JSON list of C-alpha atoms and ligand atoms in Angstrom, two decimals:
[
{"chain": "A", "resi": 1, "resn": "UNK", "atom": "CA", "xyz": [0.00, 0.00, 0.00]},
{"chain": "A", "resi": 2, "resn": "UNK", "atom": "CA", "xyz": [1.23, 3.52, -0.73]},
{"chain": "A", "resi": 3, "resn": "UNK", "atom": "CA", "xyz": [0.06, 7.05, 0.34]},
{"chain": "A", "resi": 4, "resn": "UNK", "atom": "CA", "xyz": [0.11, 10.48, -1.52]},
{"chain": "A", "resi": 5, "resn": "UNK", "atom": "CA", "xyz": [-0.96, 13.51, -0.57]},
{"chain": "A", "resi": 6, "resn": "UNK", "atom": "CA", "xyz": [-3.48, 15.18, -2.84]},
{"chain": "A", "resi": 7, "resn": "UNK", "atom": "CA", "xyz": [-5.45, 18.79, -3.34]},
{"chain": "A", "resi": 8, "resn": "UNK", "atom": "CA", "xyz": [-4.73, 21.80, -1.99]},
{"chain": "A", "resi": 9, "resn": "UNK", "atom": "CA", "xyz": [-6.36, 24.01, 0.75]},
{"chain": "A", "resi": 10, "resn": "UNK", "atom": "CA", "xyz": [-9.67, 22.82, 1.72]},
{"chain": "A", "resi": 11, "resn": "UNK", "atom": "CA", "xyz": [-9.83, 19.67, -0.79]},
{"chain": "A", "resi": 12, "resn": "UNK", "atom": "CA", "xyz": [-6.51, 18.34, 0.48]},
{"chain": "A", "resi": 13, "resn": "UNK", "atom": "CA", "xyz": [-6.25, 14.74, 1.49]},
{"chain": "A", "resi": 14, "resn": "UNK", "atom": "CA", "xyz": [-4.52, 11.27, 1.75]},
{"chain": "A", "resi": 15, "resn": "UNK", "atom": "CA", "xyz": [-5.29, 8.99, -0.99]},
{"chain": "A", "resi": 16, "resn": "UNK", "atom": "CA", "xyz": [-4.58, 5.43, -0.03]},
{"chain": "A", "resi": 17, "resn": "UNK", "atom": "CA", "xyz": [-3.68, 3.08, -2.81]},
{"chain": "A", "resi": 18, "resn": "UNK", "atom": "CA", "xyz": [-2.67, -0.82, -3.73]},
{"chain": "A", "resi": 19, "resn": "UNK", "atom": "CA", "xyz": [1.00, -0.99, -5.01]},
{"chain": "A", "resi": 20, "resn": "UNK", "atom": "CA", "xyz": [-0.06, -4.37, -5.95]},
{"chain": "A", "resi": 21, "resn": "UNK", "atom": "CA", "xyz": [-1.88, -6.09, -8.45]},
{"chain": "A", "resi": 22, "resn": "UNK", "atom": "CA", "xyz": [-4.86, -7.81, -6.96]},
{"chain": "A", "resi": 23, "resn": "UNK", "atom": "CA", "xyz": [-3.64, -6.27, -3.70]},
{"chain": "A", "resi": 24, "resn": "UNK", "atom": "CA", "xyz": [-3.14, -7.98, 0.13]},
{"chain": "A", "resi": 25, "resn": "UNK", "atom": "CA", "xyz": [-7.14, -7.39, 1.07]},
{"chain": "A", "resi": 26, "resn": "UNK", "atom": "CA", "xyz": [-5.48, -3.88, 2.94]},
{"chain": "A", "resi": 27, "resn": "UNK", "atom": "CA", "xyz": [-7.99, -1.50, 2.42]},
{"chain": "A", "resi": 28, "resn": "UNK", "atom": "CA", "xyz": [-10.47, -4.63, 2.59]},
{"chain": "A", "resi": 29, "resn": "UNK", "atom": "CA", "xyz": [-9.33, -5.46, 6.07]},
{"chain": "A", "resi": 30, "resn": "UNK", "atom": "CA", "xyz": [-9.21, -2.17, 7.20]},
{"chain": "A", "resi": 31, "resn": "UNK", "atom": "CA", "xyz": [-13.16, -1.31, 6.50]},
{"chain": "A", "resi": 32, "resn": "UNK", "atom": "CA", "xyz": [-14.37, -4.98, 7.88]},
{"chain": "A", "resi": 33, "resn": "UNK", "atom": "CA", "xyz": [-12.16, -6.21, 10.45]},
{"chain": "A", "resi": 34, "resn": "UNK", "atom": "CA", "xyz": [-13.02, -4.28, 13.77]},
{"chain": "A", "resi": 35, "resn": "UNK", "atom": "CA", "xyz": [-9.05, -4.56, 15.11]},
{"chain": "A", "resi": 36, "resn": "UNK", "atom": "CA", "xyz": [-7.14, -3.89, 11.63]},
{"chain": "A", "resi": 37, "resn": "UNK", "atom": "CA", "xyz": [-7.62, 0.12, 12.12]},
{"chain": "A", "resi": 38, "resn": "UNK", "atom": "CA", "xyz": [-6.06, -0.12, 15.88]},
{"chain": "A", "resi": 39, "resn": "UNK", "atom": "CA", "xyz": [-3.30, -2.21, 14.78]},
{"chain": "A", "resi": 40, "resn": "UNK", "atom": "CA", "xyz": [-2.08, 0.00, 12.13]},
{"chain": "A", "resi": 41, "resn": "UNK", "atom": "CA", "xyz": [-1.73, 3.04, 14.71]},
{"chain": "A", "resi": 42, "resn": "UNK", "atom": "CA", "xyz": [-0.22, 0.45, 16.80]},
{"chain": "A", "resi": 43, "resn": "UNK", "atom": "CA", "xyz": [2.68, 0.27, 14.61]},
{"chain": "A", "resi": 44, "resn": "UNK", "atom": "CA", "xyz": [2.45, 3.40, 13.80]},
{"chain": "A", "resi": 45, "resn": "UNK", "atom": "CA", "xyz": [2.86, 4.69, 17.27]},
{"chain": "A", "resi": 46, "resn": "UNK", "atom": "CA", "xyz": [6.37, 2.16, 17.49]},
{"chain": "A", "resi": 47, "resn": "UNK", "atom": "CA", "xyz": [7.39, 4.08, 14.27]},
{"chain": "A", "resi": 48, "resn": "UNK", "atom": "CA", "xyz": [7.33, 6.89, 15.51]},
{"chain": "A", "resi": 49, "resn": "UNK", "atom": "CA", "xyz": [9.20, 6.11, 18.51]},
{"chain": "A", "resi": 50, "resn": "UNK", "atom": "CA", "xyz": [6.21, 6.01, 21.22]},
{"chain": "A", "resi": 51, "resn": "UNK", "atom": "CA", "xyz": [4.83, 2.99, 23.29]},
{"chain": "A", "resi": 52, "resn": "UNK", "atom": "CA", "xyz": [1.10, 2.74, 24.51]},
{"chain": "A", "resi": 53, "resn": "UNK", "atom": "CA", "xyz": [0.74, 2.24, 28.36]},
{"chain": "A", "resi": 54, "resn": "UNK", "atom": "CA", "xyz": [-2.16, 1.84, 30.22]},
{"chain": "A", "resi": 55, "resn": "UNK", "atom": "CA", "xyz": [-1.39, 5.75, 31.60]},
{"chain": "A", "resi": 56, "resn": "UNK", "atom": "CA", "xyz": [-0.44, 6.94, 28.54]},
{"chain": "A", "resi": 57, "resn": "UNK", "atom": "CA", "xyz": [1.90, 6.94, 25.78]},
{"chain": "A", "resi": 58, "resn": "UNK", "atom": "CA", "xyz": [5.59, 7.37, 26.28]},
{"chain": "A", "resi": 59, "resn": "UNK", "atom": "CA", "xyz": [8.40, 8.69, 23.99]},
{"chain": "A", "resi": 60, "resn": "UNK", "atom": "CA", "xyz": [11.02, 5.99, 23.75]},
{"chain": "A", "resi": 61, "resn": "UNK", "atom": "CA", "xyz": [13.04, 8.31, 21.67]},
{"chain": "A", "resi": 62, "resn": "UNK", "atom": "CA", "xyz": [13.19, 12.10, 23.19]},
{"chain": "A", "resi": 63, "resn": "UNK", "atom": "CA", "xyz": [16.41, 13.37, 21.54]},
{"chain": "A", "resi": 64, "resn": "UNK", "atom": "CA", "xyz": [14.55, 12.43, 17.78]},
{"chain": "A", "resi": 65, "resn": "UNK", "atom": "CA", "xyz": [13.34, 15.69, 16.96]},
{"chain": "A", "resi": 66, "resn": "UNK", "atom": "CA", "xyz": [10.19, 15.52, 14.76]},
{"chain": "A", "resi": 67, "resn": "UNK", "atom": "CA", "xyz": [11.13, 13.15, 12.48]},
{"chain": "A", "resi": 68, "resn": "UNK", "atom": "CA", "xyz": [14.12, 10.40, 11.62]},
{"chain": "A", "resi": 69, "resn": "UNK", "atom": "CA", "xyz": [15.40, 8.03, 9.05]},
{"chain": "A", "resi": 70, "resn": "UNK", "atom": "CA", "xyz": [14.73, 5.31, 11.64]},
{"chain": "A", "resi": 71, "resn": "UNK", "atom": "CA", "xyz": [10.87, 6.99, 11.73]},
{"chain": "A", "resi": 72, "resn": "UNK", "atom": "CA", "xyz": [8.45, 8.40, 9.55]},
{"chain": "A", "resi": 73, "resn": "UNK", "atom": "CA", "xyz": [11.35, 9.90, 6.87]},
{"chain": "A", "resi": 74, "resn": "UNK", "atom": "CA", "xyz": [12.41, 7.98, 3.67]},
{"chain": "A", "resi": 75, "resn": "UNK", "atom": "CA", "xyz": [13.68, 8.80, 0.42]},
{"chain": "A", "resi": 76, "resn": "UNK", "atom": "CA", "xyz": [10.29, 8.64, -0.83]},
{"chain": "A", "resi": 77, "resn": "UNK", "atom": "CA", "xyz": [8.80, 11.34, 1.48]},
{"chain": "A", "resi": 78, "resn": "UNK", "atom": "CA", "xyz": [11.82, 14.65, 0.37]},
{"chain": "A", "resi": 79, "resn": "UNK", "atom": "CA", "xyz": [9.24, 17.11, -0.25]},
{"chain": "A", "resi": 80, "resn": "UNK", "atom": "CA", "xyz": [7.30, 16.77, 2.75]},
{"chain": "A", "resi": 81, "resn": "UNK", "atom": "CA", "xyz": [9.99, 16.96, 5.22]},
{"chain": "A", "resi": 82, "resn": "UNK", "atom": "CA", "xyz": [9.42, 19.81, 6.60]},
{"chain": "A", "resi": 83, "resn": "UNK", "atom": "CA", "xyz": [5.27, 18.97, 7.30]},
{"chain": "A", "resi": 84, "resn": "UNK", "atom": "CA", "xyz": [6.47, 15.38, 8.96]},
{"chain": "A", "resi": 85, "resn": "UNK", "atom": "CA", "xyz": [6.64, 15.90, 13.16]},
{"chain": "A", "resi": 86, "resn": "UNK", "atom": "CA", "xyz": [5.88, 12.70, 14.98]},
{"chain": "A", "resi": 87, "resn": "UNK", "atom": "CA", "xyz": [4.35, 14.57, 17.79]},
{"chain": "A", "resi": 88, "resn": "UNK", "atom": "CA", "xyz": [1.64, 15.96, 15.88]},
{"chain": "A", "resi": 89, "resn": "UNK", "atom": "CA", "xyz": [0.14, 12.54, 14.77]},
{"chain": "A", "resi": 90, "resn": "UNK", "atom": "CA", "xyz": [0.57, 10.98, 18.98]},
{"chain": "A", "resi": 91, "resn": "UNK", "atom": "CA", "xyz": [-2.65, 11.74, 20.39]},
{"chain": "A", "resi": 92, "resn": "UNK", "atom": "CA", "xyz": [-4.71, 10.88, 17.29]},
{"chain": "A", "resi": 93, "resn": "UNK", "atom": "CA", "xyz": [-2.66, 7.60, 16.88]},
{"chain": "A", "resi": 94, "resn": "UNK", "atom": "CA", "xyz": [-3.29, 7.04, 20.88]},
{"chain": "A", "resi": 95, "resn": "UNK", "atom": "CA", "xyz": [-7.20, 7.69, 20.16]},
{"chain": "A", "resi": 96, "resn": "UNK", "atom": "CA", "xyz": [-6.98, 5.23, 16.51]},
{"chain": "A", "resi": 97, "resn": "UNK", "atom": "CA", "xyz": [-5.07, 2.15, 18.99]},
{"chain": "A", "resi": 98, "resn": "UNK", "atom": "CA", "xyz": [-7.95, 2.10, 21.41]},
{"chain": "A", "resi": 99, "resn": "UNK", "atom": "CA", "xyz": [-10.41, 2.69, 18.29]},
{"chain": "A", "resi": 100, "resn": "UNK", "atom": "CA", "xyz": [-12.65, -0.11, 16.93]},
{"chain": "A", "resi": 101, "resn": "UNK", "atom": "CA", "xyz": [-13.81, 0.09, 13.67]},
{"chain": "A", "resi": 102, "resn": "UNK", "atom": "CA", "xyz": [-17.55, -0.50, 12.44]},
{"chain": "A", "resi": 103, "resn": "UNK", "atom": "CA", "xyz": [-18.97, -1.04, 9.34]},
{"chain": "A", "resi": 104, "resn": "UNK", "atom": "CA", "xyz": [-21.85, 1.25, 8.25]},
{"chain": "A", "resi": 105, "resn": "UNK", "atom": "CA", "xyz": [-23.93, 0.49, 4.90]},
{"chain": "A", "resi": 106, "resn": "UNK", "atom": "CA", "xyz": [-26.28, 3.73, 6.06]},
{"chain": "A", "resi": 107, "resn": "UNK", "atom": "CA", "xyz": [-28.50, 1.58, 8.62]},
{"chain": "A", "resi": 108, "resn": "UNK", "atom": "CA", "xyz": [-29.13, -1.15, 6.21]},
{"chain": "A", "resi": 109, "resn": "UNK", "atom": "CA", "xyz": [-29.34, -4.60, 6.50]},
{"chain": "A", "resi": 110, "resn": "UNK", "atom": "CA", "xyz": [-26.79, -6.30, 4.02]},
{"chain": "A", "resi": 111, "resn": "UNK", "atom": "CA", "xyz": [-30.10, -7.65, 2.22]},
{"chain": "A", "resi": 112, "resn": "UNK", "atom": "CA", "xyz": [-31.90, -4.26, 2.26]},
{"chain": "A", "resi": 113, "resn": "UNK", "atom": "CA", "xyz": [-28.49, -2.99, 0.85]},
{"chain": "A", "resi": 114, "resn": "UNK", "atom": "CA", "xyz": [-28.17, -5.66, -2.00]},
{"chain": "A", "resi": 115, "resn": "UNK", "atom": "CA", "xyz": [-31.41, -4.48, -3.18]},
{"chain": "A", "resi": 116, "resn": "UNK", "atom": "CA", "xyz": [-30.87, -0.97, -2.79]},
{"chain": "A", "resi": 117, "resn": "UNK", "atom": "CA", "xyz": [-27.03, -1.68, -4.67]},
{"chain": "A", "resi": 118, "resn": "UNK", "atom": "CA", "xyz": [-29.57, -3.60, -7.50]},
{"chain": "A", "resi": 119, "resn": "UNK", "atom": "CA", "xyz": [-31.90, -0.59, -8.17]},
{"chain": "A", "resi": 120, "resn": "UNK", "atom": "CA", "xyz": [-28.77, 1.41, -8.85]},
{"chain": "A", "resi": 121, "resn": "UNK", "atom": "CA", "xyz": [-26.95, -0.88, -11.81]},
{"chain": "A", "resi": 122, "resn": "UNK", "atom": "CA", "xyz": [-26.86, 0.50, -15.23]},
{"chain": "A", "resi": 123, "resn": "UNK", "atom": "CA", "xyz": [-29.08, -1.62, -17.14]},
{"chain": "A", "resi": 124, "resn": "UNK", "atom": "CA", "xyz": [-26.57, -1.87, -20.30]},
{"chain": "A", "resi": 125, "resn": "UNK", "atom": "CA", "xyz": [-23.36, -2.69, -18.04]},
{"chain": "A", "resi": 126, "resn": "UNK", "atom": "CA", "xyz": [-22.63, -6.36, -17.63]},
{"chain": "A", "resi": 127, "resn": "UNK", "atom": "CA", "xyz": [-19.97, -5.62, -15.27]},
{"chain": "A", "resi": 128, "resn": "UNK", "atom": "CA", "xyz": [-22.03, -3.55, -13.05]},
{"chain": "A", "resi": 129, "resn": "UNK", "atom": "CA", "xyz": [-24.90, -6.63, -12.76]},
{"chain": "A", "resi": 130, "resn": "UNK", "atom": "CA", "xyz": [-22.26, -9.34, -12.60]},
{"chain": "A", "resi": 131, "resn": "UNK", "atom": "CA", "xyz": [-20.47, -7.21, -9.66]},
{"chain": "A", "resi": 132, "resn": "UNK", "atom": "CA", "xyz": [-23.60, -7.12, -7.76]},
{"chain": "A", "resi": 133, "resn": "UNK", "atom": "CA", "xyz": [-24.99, -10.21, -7.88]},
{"chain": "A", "resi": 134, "resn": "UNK", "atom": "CA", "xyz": [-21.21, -12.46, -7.72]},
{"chain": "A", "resi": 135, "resn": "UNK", "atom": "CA", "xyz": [-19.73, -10.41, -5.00]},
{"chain": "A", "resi": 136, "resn": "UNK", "atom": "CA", "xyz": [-20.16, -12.24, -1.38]},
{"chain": "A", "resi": 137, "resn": "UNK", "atom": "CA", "xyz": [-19.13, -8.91, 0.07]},
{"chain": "A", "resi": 138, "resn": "UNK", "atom": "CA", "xyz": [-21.53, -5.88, -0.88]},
{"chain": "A", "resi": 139, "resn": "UNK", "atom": "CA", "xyz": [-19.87, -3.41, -2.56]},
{"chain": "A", "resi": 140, "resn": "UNK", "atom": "CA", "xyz": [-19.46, 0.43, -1.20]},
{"chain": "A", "resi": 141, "resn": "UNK", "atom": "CA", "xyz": [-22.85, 2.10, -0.76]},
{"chain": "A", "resi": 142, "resn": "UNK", "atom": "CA", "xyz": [-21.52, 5.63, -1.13]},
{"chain": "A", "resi": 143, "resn": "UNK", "atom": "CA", "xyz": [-20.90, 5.13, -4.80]},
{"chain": "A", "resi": 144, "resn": "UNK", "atom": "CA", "xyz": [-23.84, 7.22, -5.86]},
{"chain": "A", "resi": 145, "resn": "UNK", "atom": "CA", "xyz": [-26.24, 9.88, -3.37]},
{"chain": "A", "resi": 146, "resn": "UNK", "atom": "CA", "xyz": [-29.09, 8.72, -2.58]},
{"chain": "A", "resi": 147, "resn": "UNK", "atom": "CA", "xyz": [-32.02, 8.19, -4.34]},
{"chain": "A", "resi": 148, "resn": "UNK", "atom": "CA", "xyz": [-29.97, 8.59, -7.79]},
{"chain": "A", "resi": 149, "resn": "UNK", "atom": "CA", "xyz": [-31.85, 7.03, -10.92]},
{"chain": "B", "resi": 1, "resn": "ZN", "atom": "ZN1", "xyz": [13.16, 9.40, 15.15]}
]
């Protein structure tokens, strides 16, 4: 999985991405499995030189400044040196390792969404009507607002 950052102002944001091909079920795991979202910040938090406690979280690594080739730098990251601090992502990493995550398809029930996902195929697209009606897991439900013909 890779990161970029995207936009500018306002629209700016992370956009999360498989490196590759058919991908490790990342992003799949991360939406569905209640623990995967904690873990990451987990590790994240060990990255960045910090350790959770039951009291707290602790810097392992006070002399690292706000960021380190050992941490959150790489040759990958040049440009954004100078937006990278490790103590600005702590408390929200603290919050994510304690965090469960739950799957919300807008208070349906995964048959109620099937059917909702079924009024919403394009009639001439194949792909659309074999997507919906092969897939064991229901596809996004944000695709389209609701109530879209
Ligand atoms: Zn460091």
């Amino acid at each position: 999985m890779a990161a970029e950052s995207i936009g500018q102002g306002s629209h700016r944001a992370l956009l999360f991405y498989k490196t590759a091909e058919g991908g490790a079920g990342v992003l799949q795991r991360l939406v569905e499995e209640p623990e995967a979202m904690a873990e990451v910040a987990r590790a994240a938090l060990e990255i960045c030189h910090f350790q959770l406690l039951e009291a707290g979280i602790q810097d392992l690594r006070p002399k690292c400044g706000a960021a380190c080739y050992e941490g959150l730098l790489s040759y990958a990251n040049q440009r954004e040196v100078l937006q990278l601090d490790r103590h600005q992502i702590r408390n929200l990493l603290g919050k994510l390792a304690h965090s469960r995550t739950e799957l919300r398809r807008l208070g349906r029930s995964r048959q109620e969404q099937l059917e909702w996902l079924r009024q919403l195929i394009d009639p001439r697209s194949h792909l659309e009507r074999r997507g919906v009606a092969g897939r064991r897991r229901l596809p996004p439900s944000q695709r389209r607002p609701e109530g879209h013909p």
